Coordinates of C-alpha atoms in Angstrom, one line a residue:
Chain A
M1 CA 139.3 222.0 223.9
D2 CA 137.7 224.8 221.9
Q3 CA 137.9 228.4 222.8
F4 CA 135.9 228.7 226.0
F5 CA 137.3 232.1 227.0
Q6 CA 139.0 234.9 225.1
I7 CA 140.0 238.3 226.3
Q8 CA 137.5 239.9 224.0
D9 CA 134.7 238.2 226.0
I10 CA 135.2 240.8 228.7
G11 CA 134.2 243.4 226.1
A12 CA 131.0 241.4 225.4
I13 CA 129.9 241.7 229.1
A14 CA 131.2 245.2 229.7
P15 CA 127.7 246.7 230.3
E16 CA 126.9 244.0 232.8
L17 CA 130.3 244.3 234.5
E18 CA 129.7 248.0 234.7
M19 CA 126.6 247.4 236.7
A20 CA 128.2 244.9 239.0
I21 CA 131.2 247.3 239.7
F22 CA 129.0 250.2 240.4
G23 CA 126.8 248.0 242.6
M24 CA 129.8 247.2 244.7
I25 CA 131.0 250.8 244.7
L26 CA 127.6 251.8 246.1
L27 CA 128.0 249.2 248.9
V28 CA 131.2 250.8 250.0
A29 CA 130.1 254.3 249.4
D30 CA 127.1 253.6 251.7
L31 CA 129.5 253.5 254.6
L32 CA 131.2 256.8 253.7
I33 CA 128.5 259.1 252.5
E34 CA 126.0 260.5 255.1
Q35 CA 123.5 261.9 252.6
K36 CA 122.0 258.8 251.0
R37 CA 120.4 260.7 248.1
K38 CA 123.9 261.2 246.6
L39 CA 124.1 257.4 246.3
G40 CA 121.2 257.5 243.9
W41 CA 123.2 259.8 241.7
I42 CA 126.2 257.4 241.8
A43 CA 123.7 254.7 240.7
L44 CA 122.5 256.9 237.8
V45 CA 126.1 257.4 236.8
G46 CA 126.6 253.7 236.8
I47 CA 123.6 253.2 234.6
G48 CA 124.9 255.9 232.3
C49 CA 128.3 254.2 232.0
S50 CA 126.6 250.9 231.3
A51 CA 124.4 252.5 228.6
S52 CA 127.4 254.1 226.9
F53 CA 129.2 250.7 226.7
L54 CA 126.0 249.3 225.2
V55 CA 126.1 252.0 222.6
L56 CA 129.7 251.3 221.9
Q57 CA 129.0 247.7 221.4
R58 CA 126.2 248.6 218.9
L59 CA 128.4 251.0 217.0
R60 CA 131.0 248.3 216.3
D61 CA 127.9 246.5 215.0
V62 CA 129.0 242.9 215.2
D63 CA 127.1 240.1 216.6
V64 CA 129.4 238.4 219.1
S65 CA 129.0 235.1 220.7
A66 CA 131.0 235.1 224.0
Y67 CA 132.1 232.6 226.6
G68 CA 131.9 229.6 224.2
G69 CA 128.4 230.3 223.2
M70 CA 126.9 231.1 226.7
L71 CA 125.6 234.4 225.6
V72 CA 125.3 236.6 222.5
V73 CA 125.6 240.4 222.0
D74 CA 123.0 241.1 219.3
P75 CA 120.6 243.9 218.5
F76 CA 117.8 242.1 220.2
S77 CA 119.6 241.9 223.5
A78 CA 120.8 245.5 223.1
F79 CA 117.3 246.7 222.7
F80 CA 116.1 244.9 225.8
K81 CA 119.1 246.0 227.8
F82 CA 118.3 249.6 226.8
I83 CA 114.7 249.1 228.2
F84 CA 116.1 247.7 231.5
L85 CA 118.6 250.5 231.9
L86 CA 115.9 253.1 231.2
G87 CA 113.5 251.4 233.6
A88 CA 116.2 251.3 236.3
A89 CA 117.2 255.0 235.8
L90 CA 113.7 256.4 235.8
S91 CA 112.8 254.2 238.9
I92 CA 115.8 255.5 240.8
A93 CA 114.9 259.1 239.8
I94 CA 111.4 258.7 241.3
S95 CA 112.6 257.0 244.5
L96 CA 115.1 259.7 245.6
K97 CA 112.6 261.7 247.5
Y98 CA 110.1 259.0 248.1
L99 CA 112.6 256.9 250.1
D100 CA 113.3 260.0 252.3
I101 CA 109.6 260.2 253.0
E102 CA 109.4 256.5 253.8
R103 CA 112.6 256.9 255.9
E104 CA 114.3 254.0 254.2
N105 CA 116.9 255.7 252.1
H106 CA 119.8 253.3 252.2
G107 CA 122.6 252.5 249.8
E108 CA 121.6 248.9 249.5
Y109 CA 118.4 249.9 247.7
Y110 CA 120.3 251.5 244.8
A111 CA 122.9 248.6 244.8
L112 CA 120.1 246.0 244.5
I113 CA 118.5 247.8 241.7
L114 CA 121.8 247.8 239.8
F115 CA 122.4 244.1 240.5
A116 CA 118.8 243.2 239.5
T117 CA 119.3 245.1 236.2
M118 CA 122.6 243.2 235.7
G119 CA 120.7 240.0 236.1
M120 CA 118.2 241.1 233.5
M121 CA 120.9 242.0 231.1
F122 CA 122.3 238.4 231.4
M123 CA 118.8 237.2 230.8
A124 CA 118.4 239.1 227.6
S125 CA 121.7 237.9 226.3
A126 CA 121.6 234.4 227.4
V127 CA 121.4 231.7 224.8
D128 CA 122.1 229.0 227.3
L129 CA 119.9 227.6 230.0
V130 CA 122.4 227.9 232.8
T131 CA 123.3 231.5 232.0
L132 CA 119.6 232.3 231.6
Y133 CA 118.8 230.8 235.0
I134 CA 121.6 232.5 236.9
G135 CA 120.5 235.8 235.4
L136 CA 116.9 235.1 236.3
E137 CA 117.7 234.3 239.9
T138 CA 120.0 237.3 240.3
M139 CA 117.1 239.5 239.2
A140 CA 114.5 237.7 241.3
I141 CA 116.4 237.6 244.6
A142 CA 117.3 241.3 244.3
T143 CA 113.6 242.0 243.6
Y144 CA 112.4 240.0 246.5
V145 CA 114.5 242.1 248.8
L146 CA 113.5 245.3 247.2
V147 CA 109.8 244.5 247.5
G148 CA 110.3 244.2 251.2
F149 CA 112.5 247.2 251.6
L150 CA 110.0 249.1 253.8
R151 CA 111.1 246.9 256.6
N152 CA 108.8 248.5 259.2
N153 CA 105.8 248.2 257.0
Q154 CA 103.8 245.0 257.5
R155 CA 102.3 245.1 254.1
S156 CA 105.7 245.4 252.5
N157 CA 106.9 242.4 254.6
E158 CA 103.9 240.4 253.5
A159 CA 104.3 241.2 249.9
S160 CA 108.0 240.2 250.0
I161 CA 107.4 236.8 251.6
K162 CA 104.5 236.0 249.2
Y163 CA 106.6 237.1 246.2
F164 CA 109.5 235.1 247.5
L165 CA 107.6 231.9 248.1
L166 CA 105.7 231.9 244.8
G167 CA 108.8 233.1 242.9
A168 CA 111.0 230.3 244.3
F169 CA 108.2 227.8 243.5
S170 CA 107.9 229.0 240.0
S171 CA 111.7 229.0 239.6
G172 CA 111.6 225.3 240.7
I173 CA 109.0 224.5 238.1
L174 CA 111.1 226.3 235.4
L175 CA 114.2 224.4 236.5
Y176 CA 112.2 221.1 236.2
G177 CA 111.5 222.0 232.5
M178 CA 115.0 223.0 231.9
S179 CA 116.4 219.8 233.3
L180 CA 114.1 217.8 231.0
L181 CA 115.3 219.8 228.0
Y182 CA 118.8 219.0 229.0
G183 CA 117.9 215.4 229.4
I184 CA 116.5 215.3 225.9
S185 CA 119.3 217.1 224.1
G186 CA 122.3 216.6 226.3
S187 CA 123.1 220.3 226.0
T188 CA 122.2 223.5 227.6
K189 CA 122.5 225.6 224.5
F190 CA 119.3 226.8 222.9
V191 CA 120.3 226.0 219.4
E192 CA 121.3 222.4 220.2
I193 CA 118.1 222.0 222.2
A194 CA 116.1 223.1 219.2
E195 CA 117.9 220.6 217.0
A196 CA 117.3 217.7 219.4
L197 CA 113.7 218.6 219.7
S198 CA 113.2 218.8 216.0
R199 CA 114.5 215.2 215.6
R200 CA 111.7 214.0 217.9
P201 CA 108.0 213.5 217.1
L202 CA 105.8 216.4 218.0
T203 CA 103.8 214.3 220.4
D204 CA 106.9 213.0 222.3
P205 CA 105.8 212.9 225.9
I206 CA 109.0 214.2 227.4
S207 CA 109.2 217.1 225.1
L208 CA 105.6 218.1 226.0
M209 CA 106.4 217.7 229.7
A210 CA 109.3 219.9 229.3
M211 CA 107.3 222.4 227.4
I212 CA 104.4 222.5 229.8
T213 CA 106.6 223.0 232.9
L214 CA 108.5 225.7 231.1
L215 CA 105.2 227.4 230.1
A216 CA 104.0 227.3 233.7
G217 CA 107.2 228.8 235.0
M218 CA 107.3 231.5 232.4
F219 CA 103.7 232.4 233.0
F220 CA 104.4 232.9 236.7
K221 CA 107.3 235.2 235.9
I222 CA 105.2 237.4 233.5
A223 CA 102.1 237.1 235.8
A224 CA 99.7 235.5 233.3
V225 CA 96.5 234.1 234.5
P226 CA 96.1 231.6 236.2
F227 CA 99.6 232.3 237.7
H228 CA 99.0 235.9 238.5
Q229 CA 97.8 235.8 242.2
W230 CA 101.0 237.1 243.6
T231 CA 101.0 240.3 241.5
P232 CA 98.4 242.5 243.2
D233 CA 99.7 241.8 246.7
A234 CA 103.4 242.2 245.6
Y235 CA 102.7 245.4 243.6
E236 CA 100.5 246.8 246.5
G237 CA 103.0 246.1 249.3
A238 CA 106.2 247.0 247.6
P239 CA 107.6 250.6 247.8
T240 CA 105.9 252.5 244.9
S241 CA 109.1 253.2 243.1
I242 CA 109.9 249.4 243.1
T243 CA 106.4 248.6 241.9
A244 CA 107.2 250.9 239.0
Y245 CA 110.5 249.1 238.4
M246 CA 108.8 245.7 238.6
S247 CA 106.0 246.6 236.2
V248 CA 108.5 247.8 233.5
A249 CA 111.9 246.2 233.8
V250 CA 111.1 242.9 235.5
K251 CA 108.3 242.4 233.1
A252 CA 110.5 243.3 230.1
A253 CA 113.1 240.9 231.2
S254 CA 110.7 238.0 231.6
F255 CA 109.5 238.6 228.1
A256 CA 113.1 238.8 226.7
M257 CA 113.7 235.4 228.2
M258 CA 110.4 234.1 227.0
V259 CA 110.9 235.2 223.4
R260 CA 114.4 233.7 223.3
V261 CA 113.3 230.3 224.8
F262 CA 110.1 229.9 222.8
M263 CA 111.3 231.3 219.5
V264 CA 114.7 229.5 219.6
A265 CA 115.0 226.7 222.0
I266 CA 111.5 225.1 221.9
Y267 CA 110.5 226.6 218.5
P268 CA 110.1 223.1 217.0
L269 CA 107.2 222.6 219.5
R270 CA 105.5 225.7 218.3
P271 CA 102.3 223.9 217.1
E272 CA 101.9 222.5 220.6
W273 CA 102.4 225.7 222.6
V274 CA 100.4 228.1 220.6
P275 CA 97.0 226.8 221.5
I276 CA 98.0 226.8 225.3
M277 CA 99.3 230.3 225.1
S278 CA 96.2 231.5 223.2
V279 CA 94.0 230.3 226.0
V280 CA 96.2 231.9 228.6
C281 CA 96.4 235.1 226.6
V282 CA 92.6 235.5 226.5
L283 CA 92.2 234.6 230.2
T284 CA 95.0 237.1 231.1
M285 CA 93.6 240.0 229.1
T286 CA 90.0 239.5 230.3
L287 CA 90.6 238.6 233.9
G288 CA 93.1 241.4 234.4
N289 CA 90.8 244.0 233.0
I290 CA 87.6 242.8 234.8
A291 CA 89.4 242.5 238.1
A292 CA 90.9 246.0 237.7
I293 CA 87.3 247.4 237.5
T294 CA 86.6 246.7 241.1
Q295 CA 89.8 248.0 242.6
S296 CA 89.8 251.2 244.5
N297 CA 93.5 251.1 245.4
I298 CA 95.6 252.7 242.6
K299 CA 98.5 250.3 243.1
R300 CA 96.2 247.3 242.9
L301 CA 94.4 248.7 240.0
L302 CA 97.6 249.3 238.0
A303 CA 98.7 245.8 239.1
Y304 CA 95.7 244.2 237.4
S305 CA 96.2 246.5 234.4
S306 CA 99.8 245.3 234.1
I307 CA 98.5 241.7 234.2
S308 CA 96.2 242.5 231.2
H309 CA 99.1 244.1 229.4
A310 CA 101.1 241.0 229.7
G311 CA 98.1 239.3 228.0
Y312 CA 98.4 241.7 225.0
I313 CA 102.0 241.1 224.7
L314 CA 101.5 237.3 224.5
L315 CA 99.7 238.1 221.2
G316 CA 103.0 238.9 219.7
L317 CA 104.4 235.5 220.6
I318 CA 101.3 233.7 219.4
A319 CA 101.5 235.4 216.1
G320 CA 105.2 234.7 215.9
N321 CA 105.7 236.5 212.6
E322 CA 108.0 239.5 212.1
T323 CA 105.2 242.0 213.0
G324 CA 104.5 240.1 216.2
L325 CA 108.1 239.9 217.3
V326 CA 108.8 243.5 216.4
A327 CA 105.8 244.5 218.5
I328 CA 107.1 242.8 221.7
P329 CA 110.1 244.9 222.3
M330 CA 108.4 248.0 221.0
Y331 CA 105.3 247.5 223.3
L332 CA 107.7 247.0 226.3
L333 CA 109.7 250.2 225.6
I334 CA 106.5 252.3 225.1
Y335 CA 105.0 250.7 228.1
T336 CA 108.1 251.6 230.1
F337 CA 107.7 255.3 229.2
T338 CA 104.0 255.4 229.9
N339 CA 104.0 253.3 233.0
I340 CA 106.9 255.2 234.6
G341 CA 104.8 258.3 234.0
V342 CA 101.8 257.0 235.8
W343 CA 103.9 255.7 238.7
A344 CA 105.8 259.0 239.0
V345 CA 102.5 260.6 239.8
V346 CA 101.5 257.9 242.2
V347 CA 104.9 258.2 243.9
A348 CA 104.3 262.0 244.2
L349 CA 101.0 261.3 246.0
R350 CA 102.8 259.9 249.0
R351 CA 103.5 262.7 251.4
K352 CA 104.5 262.9 255.0
D353 CA 101.2 261.9 256.5
V354 CA 99.2 260.8 253.5
I355 CA 99.7 257.2 252.1
G356 CA 98.1 258.3 248.8
E357 CA 97.1 255.1 247.3
H358 CA 93.4 255.3 247.1
V359 CA 91.7 256.5 244.0
D360 CA 90.0 259.1 246.2
D361 CA 93.3 260.6 247.0
M362 CA 93.4 261.8 243.4
S363 CA 90.1 263.6 243.5
G364 CA 90.2 267.1 242.3
L365 CA 93.9 266.9 241.4
F366 CA 93.2 268.9 238.3
F367 CA 92.3 272.0 240.4
K368 CA 95.4 271.7 242.5
H369 CA 98.0 270.5 240.1
P370 CA 96.6 271.0 236.6
V371 CA 99.7 270.1 234.7
S372 CA 100.3 266.8 236.5
A373 CA 96.6 265.9 236.1
I374 CA 96.7 266.5 232.3
L375 CA 100.0 264.5 232.1
M376 CA 98.4 261.7 234.0
L377 CA 95.4 261.8 231.6
I378 CA 97.8 261.5 228.6
F379 CA 99.6 258.5 230.2
L380 CA 96.3 256.7 231.0
L381 CA 95.1 257.3 227.4
S382 CA 98.4 255.7 226.3
L383 CA 97.8 252.8 228.5
A384 CA 94.4 252.3 227.1
G385 CA 95.9 252.6 223.6
I386 CA 94.1 255.7 222.2
P387 CA 95.7 257.7 219.5
P388 CA 97.8 259.9 219.2
T389 CA 99.6 258.5 222.1
A390 CA 102.5 255.9 221.9
G391 CA 100.2 253.2 223.4
F392 CA 98.2 253.2 220.3
I393 CA 101.1 252.4 218.1
A394 CA 102.1 249.5 220.4
K395 CA 98.7 248.0 220.5
Y396 CA 98.2 248.5 216.8
F397 CA 101.3 246.4 216.0
L398 CA 100.2 243.6 218.3
F399 CA 96.6 243.4 217.0
A400 CA 97.9 243.7 213.4
A401 CA 100.2 240.8 214.0
A402 CA 97.4 238.7 215.4
I403 CA 95.2 239.4 212.3
E404 CA 98.1 238.8 209.8
T405 CA 98.5 235.3 211.2
G406 CA 94.8 234.6 211.1
H407 CA 94.1 234.8 214.8
N408 CA 91.1 237.0 214.3
V409 CA 89.1 235.9 217.3
L410 CA 92.1 236.7 219.6
A411 CA 92.4 240.2 218.0
V412 CA 88.7 240.8 218.5
I413 CA 88.9 239.8 222.2
A414 CA 91.9 242.0 222.6
V415 CA 90.2 245.0 221.2
L416 CA 87.1 244.4 223.4
N417 CA 89.5 244.2 226.4
A418 CA 91.1 247.4 225.4
A419 CA 87.7 249.0 225.5
I420 CA 87.0 247.6 229.0
S421 CA 90.3 249.0 230.2
I422 CA 89.2 252.5 229.2
Y423 CA 86.5 252.2 231.8
F424 CA 88.8 251.7 234.8
Y425 CA 91.5 254.1 233.6
F426 CA 88.7 256.7 233.3
R427 CA 87.7 256.2 236.9
I428 CA 91.0 257.8 237.8
V429 CA 90.3 260.5 235.3
V430 CA 86.9 261.2 236.6
A431 CA 88.3 261.4 240.1
M432 CA 91.0 263.9 239.0
F433 CA 88.8 266.1 236.8
M434 CA 85.2 265.8 238.0
R435 CA 85.4 265.6 241.8
E436 CA 86.0 268.3 244.4
A437 CA 89.5 268.5 245.8
T438 CA 89.8 267.5 249.4
E439 CA 92.5 268.5 251.9
K440 CA 94.1 265.1 251.2
T441 CA 94.6 265.9 247.6
G442 CA 98.1 267.0 246.7
L443 CA 101.4 266.1 245.3
V444 CA 105.0 266.4 246.4
Y445 CA 107.3 267.1 243.6
S446 CA 111.0 266.5 243.5
P447 CA 113.6 267.1 240.7
G448 CA 113.7 263.3 240.1
V449 CA 109.9 262.9 239.7
L450 CA 109.7 266.0 237.5
T451 CA 112.6 264.6 235.3
A452 CA 110.9 261.2 235.1
L453 CA 107.6 262.9 234.1
G454 CA 109.3 265.0 231.5
V455 CA 111.0 262.1 229.9
A456 CA 108.0 259.9 230.0
I457 CA 105.6 262.5 228.4
L458 CA 108.1 263.5 225.8
F459 CA 108.5 260.0 224.5
T460 CA 104.8 259.0 225.0
I461 CA 103.8 261.8 222.7
F462 CA 106.9 261.7 220.4
I463 CA 106.6 258.0 219.6
G464 CA 102.8 258.5 219.2
I465 CA 103.3 261.1 216.5
Y466 CA 106.4 259.9 214.9
P467 CA 107.0 256.2 215.6
D468 CA 109.2 255.4 212.5
P469 CA 112.7 255.5 214.2
L470 CA 111.4 253.2 216.9
I471 CA 109.9 250.8 214.5
T472 CA 113.1 250.7 212.5
M473 CA 115.1 250.0 215.6
A474 CA 112.8 247.2 216.8
R475 CA 112.7 245.7 213.3
Q476 CA 116.5 245.6 213.3
A477 CA 116.6 244.1 216.7
V478 CA 114.3 241.3 215.8
V479 CA 115.2 240.5 212.2
M480 CA 118.9 240.0 212.9
A481 CA 118.2 237.8 215.9
F482 CA 115.6 235.4 214.6
Chain B
M1 CA 122.2 194.6 243.0
I2 CA 122.0 198.1 241.7
E3 CA 118.3 197.7 241.2
I4 CA 117.8 196.6 244.8
L5 CA 119.8 199.6 246.0
F6 CA 117.8 201.9 243.7
F7 CA 114.5 200.7 245.0
F8 CA 115.7 200.9 248.6
F9 CA 116.9 204.5 248.3
A10 CA 113.9 205.5 246.2
A11 CA 111.4 204.0 248.6
L12 CA 113.2 205.7 251.5
A13 CA 113.2 209.1 249.7
V14 CA 109.4 208.9 248.9
G15 CA 108.5 207.7 252.4
A16 CA 110.5 210.5 253.9
A17 CA 109.1 213.1 251.6
I18 CA 105.6 212.0 252.6
N19 CA 106.5 212.1 256.3
V20 CA 107.8 215.7 255.8
L21 CA 104.3 216.7 254.8
V22 CA 102.2 214.7 257.3
Q23 CA 104.1 215.3 260.5
K24 CA 102.4 217.8 262.9
H25 CA 105.6 219.0 264.5
V26 CA 108.0 221.0 262.4
L27 CA 111.0 219.4 264.0
Y28 CA 110.0 215.9 262.9
S29 CA 109.4 217.3 259.4
A30 CA 113.0 218.7 259.4
L31 CA 114.4 215.4 260.6
S32 CA 112.6 213.5 257.8
L33 CA 113.9 216.0 255.4
I34 CA 117.5 214.9 256.4
V35 CA 116.5 211.3 255.6
L36 CA 115.1 212.4 252.3
L37 CA 118.2 214.4 251.3
S38 CA 120.6 211.5 252.4
S39 CA 118.7 209.0 250.4
M40 CA 118.8 211.3 247.5
S41 CA 122.5 211.4 247.8
G42 CA 122.5 207.5 247.7
L43 CA 120.6 207.8 244.4
F44 CA 123.2 210.2 243.1
I45 CA 125.9 207.7 243.8
L46 CA 124.1 205.0 241.8
L47 CA 124.0 207.6 238.9
R48 CA 127.7 207.8 239.2
A49 CA 127.6 211.5 240.4
D50 CA 129.9 211.0 243.2
F51 CA 130.7 214.7 243.7
L52 CA 127.0 215.7 243.8
A53 CA 126.3 213.0 246.3
V54 CA 129.0 214.3 248.7
I55 CA 127.9 217.9 248.2
Q56 CA 124.3 216.8 248.9
V57 CA 125.3 215.3 252.2
I58 CA 127.7 218.1 253.3
V59 CA 125.7 221.1 252.2
Y60 CA 122.0 220.1 252.4
A61 CA 121.8 217.2 254.9
G62 CA 124.7 218.8 257.0
A63 CA 125.0 222.5 257.0
I64 CA 121.5 223.7 256.0
M65 CA 119.5 221.2 257.9
V66 CA 121.6 221.9 261.0
L67 CA 120.6 225.6 260.6
F68 CA 116.9 224.6 260.2
V69 CA 116.9 222.5 263.3
F70 CA 118.7 225.3 265.2
V71 CA 116.2 227.8 264.1
I72 CA 113.2 225.6 264.9
M73 CA 114.5 224.9 268.4
L74 CA 115.4 228.5 269.1
L75 CA 111.9 229.7 268.0
N76 CA 110.3 227.0 270.1
L77 CA 107.4 226.8 267.8
P78 CA 104.1 225.4 269.2
E79 CA 102.6 222.3 267.6
D80 CA 100.7 223.1 264.4
E81 CA 97.0 223.4 265.3
D82 CA 95.8 223.1 261.7
G83 CA 95.1 226.8 261.9
A84 CA 94.5 227.8 258.4
D85 CA 90.8 226.8 258.2
R86 CA 90.5 229.2 255.3
L87 CA 92.8 227.1 253.2
R88 CA 91.3 223.7 254.1
W89 CA 89.4 223.3 250.9
L90 CA 92.6 223.6 249.0
K91 CA 93.3 220.1 250.1
F92 CA 90.5 218.9 248.0
L93 CA 91.8 220.8 245.0
G94 CA 95.5 220.0 245.7
I95 CA 95.4 216.2 246.2
P96 CA 93.5 215.5 242.9
L97 CA 95.7 217.9 241.0
G98 CA 98.8 216.5 242.5
L99 CA 97.7 212.9 241.7
F100 CA 96.9 214.1 238.1
F101 CA 100.4 215.4 237.7
L102 CA 101.8 212.2 239.1
F103 CA 99.7 210.3 236.6
L104 CA 101.1 212.5 233.8
T105 CA 104.6 212.0 234.9
V106 CA 104.3 208.2 235.1
I107 CA 102.7 208.1 231.7
T108 CA 105.5 210.3 230.3
L109 CA 108.2 208.2 231.7
W110 CA 106.5 205.0 230.8
N111 CA 106.6 206.0 227.1
V112 CA 110.3 207.0 227.0
E113 CA 112.1 205.1 224.3
R114 CA 114.6 202.7 225.8
Q115 CA 117.4 203.8 223.4
D116 CA 117.0 207.4 224.8
I117 CA 118.4 206.3 228.1
V118 CA 122.1 206.5 228.1
E119 CA 124.1 205.3 231.1
A120 CA 126.6 207.8 232.5
Q121 CA 129.9 207.1 230.9
M122 CA 132.1 208.8 233.4
A123 CA 131.8 209.3 237.1
G124 CA 131.0 212.9 238.1
T125 CA 134.3 213.4 239.8
P126 CA 135.3 216.8 241.3
E127 CA 138.1 216.9 238.7
L128 CA 135.6 216.8 235.8
I129 CA 133.1 219.1 237.4
G130 CA 135.9 221.6 238.2
R131 CA 137.1 221.4 234.7
S132 CA 133.7 222.2 233.2
L133 CA 133.0 224.9 235.7
F134 CA 136.2 226.8 234.8
T135 CA 135.8 226.2 231.0
D136 CA 132.5 225.8 229.5
Y137 CA 130.4 227.2 232.4
L138 CA 132.9 230.0 233.4
L139 CA 130.5 232.8 233.0
P140 CA 127.6 231.3 234.9
F141 CA 130.0 230.3 237.6
E142 CA 131.4 233.8 238.0
A143 CA 127.9 235.3 237.9
T144 CA 126.8 232.9 240.7
S145 CA 129.3 234.7 243.0
L146 CA 127.4 237.9 242.4
L147 CA 124.1 236.1 243.0
I148 CA 125.4 234.9 246.4
L149 CA 126.6 238.4 247.2
I150 CA 123.1 239.7 246.6
A151 CA 121.5 237.0 248.7
L152 CA 123.9 237.9 251.5
M153 CA 123.0 241.5 251.1
G154 CA 119.3 240.8 251.2
A155 CA 119.7 238.8 254.4
V156 CA 121.5 241.8 256.0
V157 CA 118.8 244.3 254.8
F158 CA 116.1 242.3 256.4
A159 CA 117.8 241.3 259.5
K160 CA 119.7 244.5 260.6
K161 CA 117.9 247.0 262.8
D162 CA 119.5 250.1 261.5
L163 CA 121.0 250.0 258.1

């Protein structure tokens, strides 16, 4: 029997272990500590520890394959893990005060975020179907609970049950595809699956069946049209801080999984999946943007906007060249900063008696909180992809990748969609700057929200002006992995 | 002999699965589900996956279904009145799409090369499964324990009045 476990393997999963340990510490500390906000700080310490282990792993700069090829520690997974940790940390920062207002500040909330992040980290590292699926379910189950965390709020309950049912269904479809892949190759390892697939003809019916079910399952997870229906409801009903977490970390994890599976395991089928993905990409971008125009609830509007962003990111996979693959982690990191900024403002809108989810709740924000309104403007510009914000760099790379590989039509449609998106982002801007302030207008600041805003704006502008370090990092992450 | 048994269990499973869907009363659906799961375990035995078959009966047909039936009886659900009128048109979409998927599956399986099908060489005994769980699949196995912890915690979060 070959080496299935060595003591060094513990080192390979040290960041994940750290998250699990701190998650369990939180569960115990929940019983001992009265002031629940302190638990949030413990969670942040946990994320910090995990991040430092991640950095240590990178400093040693070796690609390790651990647990007999179940997972790898490579720059690609490290980059994504960094996105997850960042998303988790910033989401916790904006939820500290928010949960007090919603009167649902419990230790389980922070523990679940840590466990969900741990699942994502396994997903990013997994090069084996079983590990991948366990990571995915760990993330998904924790997120179902977090979506329904406002237990006395009917909308939150409804969102949770919808997300749970559709999520379980899509996991089932995904598993069906995985089992077919196992049936074809006799192995759960990505590399061996790719080898078995490349020995078969392209039109082999079982391979195609596996590919189609995998595609459907993955499209569910990244909320691509036509598998997007759960997104607006889940995003609207969930606690706002969790919506932020879902739109950055959960989405990034799903894309990490997708890139690994599609660029390694079923890469031999690439000529077959690119056309399907192109159609879905166009539908996702267009429908997401058009549906966002009619929304008046900010959370729903941003949910549709996040659907359309998933469509843009698919361009990177369709292009499949170096630029495209570099663009995916880069886009997700930039999107994390920008989106957390937007959500931090939306979280601050929630006050004791004001739900603060309607676009009208933002009217005249500029006159009451000029700095926040200007920050929000910059974040929205970045989401729309207007220079000199970071969002421009992200979109530039994706569109360039599409053109480099000859997908000119897709690139044109993507640019048109970016133009449409400016319209509904500016509905928020118009409300903030042009309308009179009402008595409902206002924000509640907390140190956490301010920190998140600060970090978000710093990087949104910094990356926009000086993107070179990030591009180098993303390039390293991708080139060494694929 | 094996063919006869296979068709018997397969027909039983499909029939029970259809019955789960068409029954008006939830309890009857749950009971047909037990039949479905038991005949599935018969199929597993034919595939020489003994351990899986036993687990299927103990965990699914046994423990989980008992819970199901308990909950249904405790809740004392009224008979389904076909309430969701709003979703009725989905039937007309769902049935053709389902049939289409069935058609695709049949075509796919029909075209499988005979030599691709390998008969299981070893029985899936507990010993073999245990060995592979603690060697090749050690990491997913350990990670599953955390997954279960999270599910447990989730249930507590939703069910407990004051956290």
